[in-house]
Coordinates of C-alpha atoms in Angstrom, one line a residue:
M1 CA 5.9 -5.5 -13.9
D2 CA 6.1 -8.7 -15.9
K3 CA 8.5 -9.1 -18.8
S4 CA 5.9 -8.9 -21.5
L5 CA 4.7 -5.5 -20.2
I6 CA 8.3 -4.3 -20.0
S7 CA 8.9 -5.5 -23.6
E8 CA 5.9 -3.5 -24.8
I9 CA 7.2 -0.4 -23.0
K10 CA 10.6 -0.8 -24.7
C11 CA 8.8 -0.9 -28.1
I12 CA 7.1 2.4 -27.3
I13 CA 10.5 3.9 -26.3
D14 CA 12.1 2.7 -29.5
E15 CA 9.5 4.5 -31.6
I16 CA 10.2 7.9 -30.1
E17 CA 12.4 9.9 -32.5
G18 CA 14.8 12.7 -32.0
Y19 CA 16.2 11.9 -28.5
D20 CA 18.8 9.8 -26.9
Y21 CA 17.7 6.5 -25.3
I22 CA 18.1 7.6 -21.7
S23 CA 16.0 10.7 -22.2
K24 CA 13.3 8.6 -23.8
V25 CA 13.4 6.1 -20.9
K26 CA 13.1 9.0 -18.3
Y27 CA 10.2 10.4 -20.3
V28 CA 8.3 7.2 -20.5
I29 CA 8.8 6.5 -16.7
L30 CA 7.4 10.0 -16.0
L31 CA 4.3 9.1 -18.1
I32 CA 3.9 5.8 -16.3
C33 CA 4.2 7.4 -12.9
N34 CA 1.6 9.9 -14.1
E35 CA -0.9 7.2 -15.1
L36 CA -0.4 5.2 -11.9
Y37 CA -0.7 8.3 -9.7
N38 CA -3.8 9.5 -11.5
S39 CA -5.5 6.1 -10.9
I40 CA -5.3 6.5 -7.1
N41 CA -5.6 10.2 -6.6
E42 CA -8.4 12.8 -7.4
N43 CA -6.0 15.5 -8.5
P44 CA -4.1 14.8 -11.7
M45 CA -0.3 14.5 -11.2
K46 CA 0.4 17.2 -13.8
S47 CA -1.1 19.7 -11.4
T48 CA 1.2 18.7 -8.5
A49 CA 4.4 20.2 -7.4
I50 CA 6.4 17.1 -8.0
F51 CA 5.4 16.9 -11.7
K52 CA 6.2 20.6 -12.2
E53 CA 9.5 20.1 -10.5
Y54 CA 10.5 17.4 -12.9
A55 CA 8.7 18.6 -16.0
K56 CA 12.1 18.9 -17.7
F57 CA 11.9 15.2 -18.4
D58 CA 8.6 15.7 -20.3
L59 CA 9.2 15.4 -24.1
E60 CA 5.5 16.3 -24.8
N61 CA 5.0 13.6 -27.4
F62 CA 1.2 13.2 -27.7
K63 CA 1.4 9.9 -29.5
T64 CA 3.6 8.4 -26.8
E65 CA 1.3 9.8 -24.1
E66 CA -1.7 8.1 -25.7
R67 CA 0.1 4.7 -26.1
I68 CA 1.3 4.7 -22.5
A69 CA -2.2 5.7 -21.2
E70 CA -3.7 2.8 -23.2
L71 CA -1.1 0.3 -22.1
M72 CA -1.4 1.2 -18.4
G73 CA -5.2 1.1 -18.7
K74 CA -5.1 -2.4 -20.1
N75 CA -2.7 -3.6 -17.4
A76 CA -4.1 -1.6 -14.4
G77 CA -5.3 -4.8 -12.7
N78 CA -1.8 -6.4 -13.0
I79 CA 0.1 -3.7 -11.2
E80 CA 0.2 -3.4 -7.4
I81 CA 0.6 0.4 -7.2
S82 CA 1.2 0.4 -3.4
S83 CA 4.3 -1.7 -3.9
F84 CA 5.6 -0.2 -7.2
Y85 CA 9.2 0.8 -7.4
P86 CA 9.8 3.2 -10.3
A87 CA 13.6 2.6 -9.9
S88 CA 13.1 -1.1 -10.7
L89 CA 11.4 -0.2 -13.9
Y90 CA 14.2 2.2 -14.7
E91 CA 16.7 -0.6 -14.2
A92 CA 14.7 -3.0 -16.4
L93 CA 14.5 -0.5 -19.2
L94 CA 18.2 0.5 -19.3
T95 CA 20.7 -1.6 -21.3
D96 CA 24.0 -2.6 -19.8
K97 CA 25.6 0.1 -22.0
E98 CA 23.4 2.8 -20.4
K99 CA 23.9 1.5 -16.9
K100 CA 27.7 1.6 -17.4
S101 CA 27.6 5.2 -18.8
L102 CA 25.5 6.4 -15.9
G103 CA 27.6 4.7 -13.3
Q104 CA 24.5 3.8 -11.4
V105 CA 24.2 0.5 -9.5
Y106 CA 21.2 -0.3 -7.4
T107 CA 21.5 -2.4 -4.3
P108 CA 19.6 -5.8 -4.3
F109 CA 16.7 -5.9 -1.9
E110 CA 18.1 -9.0 -0.1
I111 CA 21.3 -7.1 0.9
I112 CA 19.3 -4.0 1.9
N113 CA 17.0 -6.0 4.2
N114 CA 19.9 -7.9 5.7
M115 CA 21.6 -4.6 6.5
L116 CA 18.4 -3.2 8.1
H117 CA 17.9 -6.4 10.1
E118 CA 21.4 -6.2 11.5
M119 CA 21.2 -2.4 12.1
F120 CA 17.9 -2.4 13.9
K121 CA 19.2 -5.2 16.2
V122 CA 21.7 -2.8 17.7
K123 CA 19.9 0.6 17.2
N124 CA 16.5 1.3 18.7
I125 CA 14.4 3.9 17.0
D126 CA 11.4 6.1 17.8
A127 CA 9.5 9.0 16.2
N128 CA 12.4 11.3 16.8
T129 CA 15.0 9.2 14.9
K130 CA 16.6 10.7 11.8
I131 CA 17.8 8.4 9.1
L132 CA 19.9 9.5 6.1
D133 CA 20.8 7.7 2.8
P134 CA 23.6 9.9 1.4
S135 CA 23.5 8.4 -2.0
C136 CA 19.9 7.4 -2.2
G137 CA 19.7 6.6 -5.9
G138 CA 16.2 5.3 -6.8
G139 CA 15.1 5.2 -3.1
Y140 CA 15.4 1.5 -2.3
F141 CA 16.9 2.0 1.1
L142 CA 14.4 4.8 2.0
I143 CA 11.4 2.7 0.9
E144 CA 12.6 -0.4 2.7
I145 CA 13.3 1.6 5.9
Y146 CA 9.8 3.2 5.6
K147 CA 8.2 -0.3 5.3
Y148 CA 10.2 -1.6 8.3
I149 CA 9.1 1.3 10.5
R150 CA 5.5 1.0 9.5
H151 CA 5.5 -2.7 10.3
N152 CA 7.4 -2.6 13.6
H153 CA 6.2 0.8 14.8
P154 CA 2.6 1.1 13.7
E155 CA 2.1 3.9 16.3
I156 CA 4.3 6.2 14.1
H157 CA 2.1 7.8 11.3
N158 CA 3.2 7.2 7.7
R159 CA 3.4 11.0 7.0
H160 CA 5.6 11.6 10.1
I161 CA 8.0 8.9 8.9
V162 CA 8.6 10.4 5.4
E163 CA 8.5 14.0 6.5
N164 CA 10.5 13.9 9.7
M165 CA 12.5 10.7 9.8
L166 CA 13.7 9.9 6.3
F167 CA 16.4 12.0 4.5
G168 CA 18.0 11.3 1.2
I169 CA 20.7 12.9 -1.0
D170 CA 21.8 12.1 -4.6
I171 CA 23.7 13.9 -7.2
D172 CA 21.4 12.7 -10.0
D173 CA 18.1 14.6 -10.3
F174 CA 16.2 11.8 -12.0
S175 CA 17.2 9.5 -9.1
I176 CA 15.6 12.0 -6.8
F177 CA 12.4 11.8 -8.8
L178 CA 12.4 8.0 -8.6
S179 CA 12.9 8.1 -4.8
K180 CA 10.1 10.5 -4.3
M181 CA 7.6 8.7 -6.6
G182 CA 8.5 5.4 -4.9
L183 CA 7.6 6.8 -1.5
I184 CA 4.4 8.4 -2.9
F185 CA 3.3 5.0 -4.2
H186 CA 4.2 3.1 -1.0
T187 CA 2.8 5.6 1.4
G188 CA -0.4 6.5 -0.5
L189 CA 0.3 10.1 0.3
D190 CA 0.1 12.8 -2.4
D191 CA 1.5 16.0 -0.9
I192 CA 4.6 14.9 1.0
K193 CA 7.1 17.5 2.2
F194 CA 10.2 15.5 1.3
N195 CA 13.7 15.8 2.8
I196 CA 15.3 14.3 -0.4
Y197 CA 17.8 16.6 -2.0
N198 CA 19.6 16.9 -5.4
L199 CA 23.0 17.7 -3.9
D200 CA 26.6 16.4 -3.8
F201 CA 26.9 14.8 -0.3
L202 CA 30.7 15.3 -0.3
I203 CA 31.0 18.9 -1.6
D204 CA 27.8 20.9 -1.0
N205 CA 26.7 22.7 2.2
L206 CA 23.9 20.5 3.4
N207 CA 22.5 22.2 6.5
I208 CA 20.3 19.2 7.4
G209 CA 21.5 18.6 11.0
K210 CA 22.9 15.4 12.4
F211 CA 21.5 11.8 12.2
D212 CA 20.9 8.8 14.3
I213 CA 21.5 6.4 11.4
I214 CA 23.3 6.9 8.1
I215 CA 23.0 4.0 5.8
G216 CA 23.5 3.3 2.1
N217 CA 25.7 2.1 -0.8
P218 CA 28.2 4.9 -1.5
P219 CA 29.5 5.0 -5.1
Y220 CA 32.8 3.3 -5.8
V221 CA 34.7 5.7 -8.1
G222 CA 38.4 5.0 -8.6
H223 CA 40.9 7.7 -9.4
K224 CA 40.8 6.9 -13.2
N225 CA 37.1 7.9 -13.3
S226 CA 37.4 11.2 -11.3
T227 CA 37.8 14.5 -13.0
G228 CA 40.8 16.7 -12.0
N229 CA 38.9 19.6 -10.4
Y230 CA 36.7 17.3 -8.4
K231 CA 39.6 15.2 -7.2
K232 CA 41.3 18.4 -6.1
L233 CA 38.3 19.4 -4.0
L234 CA 38.2 16.0 -2.4
Y235 CA 41.9 16.1 -1.7
E236 CA 41.4 19.4 0.1
K237 CA 38.4 18.3 2.1
Y238 CA 39.2 14.7 2.8
S239 CA 43.0 14.5 2.9
D240 CA 42.8 12.3 6.0
V241 CA 41.0 9.5 4.1
Y242 CA 41.5 10.4 0.4
Y243 CA 44.7 10.8 -1.6
D244 CA 46.4 9.7 -4.7
K245 CA 44.6 6.6 -6.1
A246 CA 42.1 6.3 -3.3
D247 CA 38.4 5.6 -4.0
I248 CA 35.8 8.3 -3.6
S249 CA 33.7 6.1 -1.4
Y250 CA 36.3 6.5 1.4
C251 CA 35.2 10.2 1.7
F252 CA 31.7 9.0 2.8
F253 CA 33.1 7.6 6.0
K254 CA 34.5 11.0 7.0
K255 CA 31.5 13.0 5.9
G256 CA 29.2 10.5 7.5
K257 CA 31.1 10.8 10.8
E258 CA 30.7 14.6 10.7
L259 CA 26.9 14.2 10.4
L260 CA 26.5 11.4 12.9
K261 CA 25.0 12.0 16.4
Q262 CA 27.0 10.9 19.4
E263 CA 25.3 7.5 19.7
G264 CA 24.6 7.2 16.0
I265 CA 25.4 4.3 13.7
I266 CA 26.7 4.1 10.1
S267 CA 26.0 1.1 7.9
F268 CA 27.7 1.3 4.5
I269 CA 28.2 -1.3 1.7
T270 CA 31.8 -1.2 0.6
S271 CA 34.3 -3.4 -1.2
R272 CA 36.6 -5.5 1.0
Y273 CA 39.5 -4.0 -1.0
F274 CA 39.8 -1.1 1.5
M275 CA 41.1 -3.6 4.1
E276 CA 44.3 -4.2 2.2
A277 CA 44.6 -1.5 -0.5
L278 CA 47.7 0.7 -0.4
Y279 CA 45.8 3.9 -0.8
A280 CA 43.2 2.9 1.8
D281 CA 45.7 3.1 4.7
R282 CA 44.4 6.5 5.8
L283 CA 40.8 5.3 5.8
R284 CA 41.7 2.3 7.9
T285 CA 43.4 4.6 10.4
F286 CA 40.4 6.9 10.4
I287 CA 38.0 4.1 11.0
K288 CA 40.1 2.7 13.8
E289 CA 40.4 6.1 15.5
N290 CA 36.8 7.4 15.0
Y291 CA 34.5 4.4 14.9
N292 CA 33.5 1.5 17.1
I293 CA 32.9 -1.5 14.8
V294 CA 29.8 -3.5 15.6
T295 CA 29.9 -7.2 14.5

């Protein structure tokens, strides 16, 4: 979406009364997804399972619904729905203050596609390949992987890719909504059986099997930003990589290894700090003893 359209959307958000800014943003994105979905599907989005699942974000403001419908109607020809990323709009509507409070950082597409390019050079895939993003956020990795598979393996049907090959996990329920809607728009499918779950990758029982590829951008959360009870759980489960002032992202390397198939590959974005940090010594040892590093 261009900047002028985003500015108009922000004006509509600002006029909604009685709610915090983030709730208003989520509501307006829900409405926009609804309008775009309805423009390409016979059945209205409000009758679908995904809308009912995320109806908690619906503030039911009739005036706002009318304004968004009018705005999307005027700009319908300027929006390429099949390449629309709801998470990109979410990013554009949040201020720096909100982004900081949410602790959500989305990965630039250039970095994602570089990672995919390098990963698929060393890892062949077929219709039986299972791929997991354990902190999927707004679905950027999942969508780009979908596009890569469709382009390079046209023999694999789009529904098979999203229902059997792609898996995502995130602790934030609105991020799950963004991921699902992004895949709906890019695939053109309207009744997908998603394997995208609102769970804590590190703590919850997942029961989703093992994977050929685990890829993503785990959250960097230092000891100062972790709650006492959560840190205690992590200390108990991940003591061989996580202790004292270590970063939560270190735990993803151990959990990832547990969910990786024998010939699987992990590709994570991480800070270079772990290579020298005092409290990353256990992680360095774990990587050395459990992984073969591909360069």
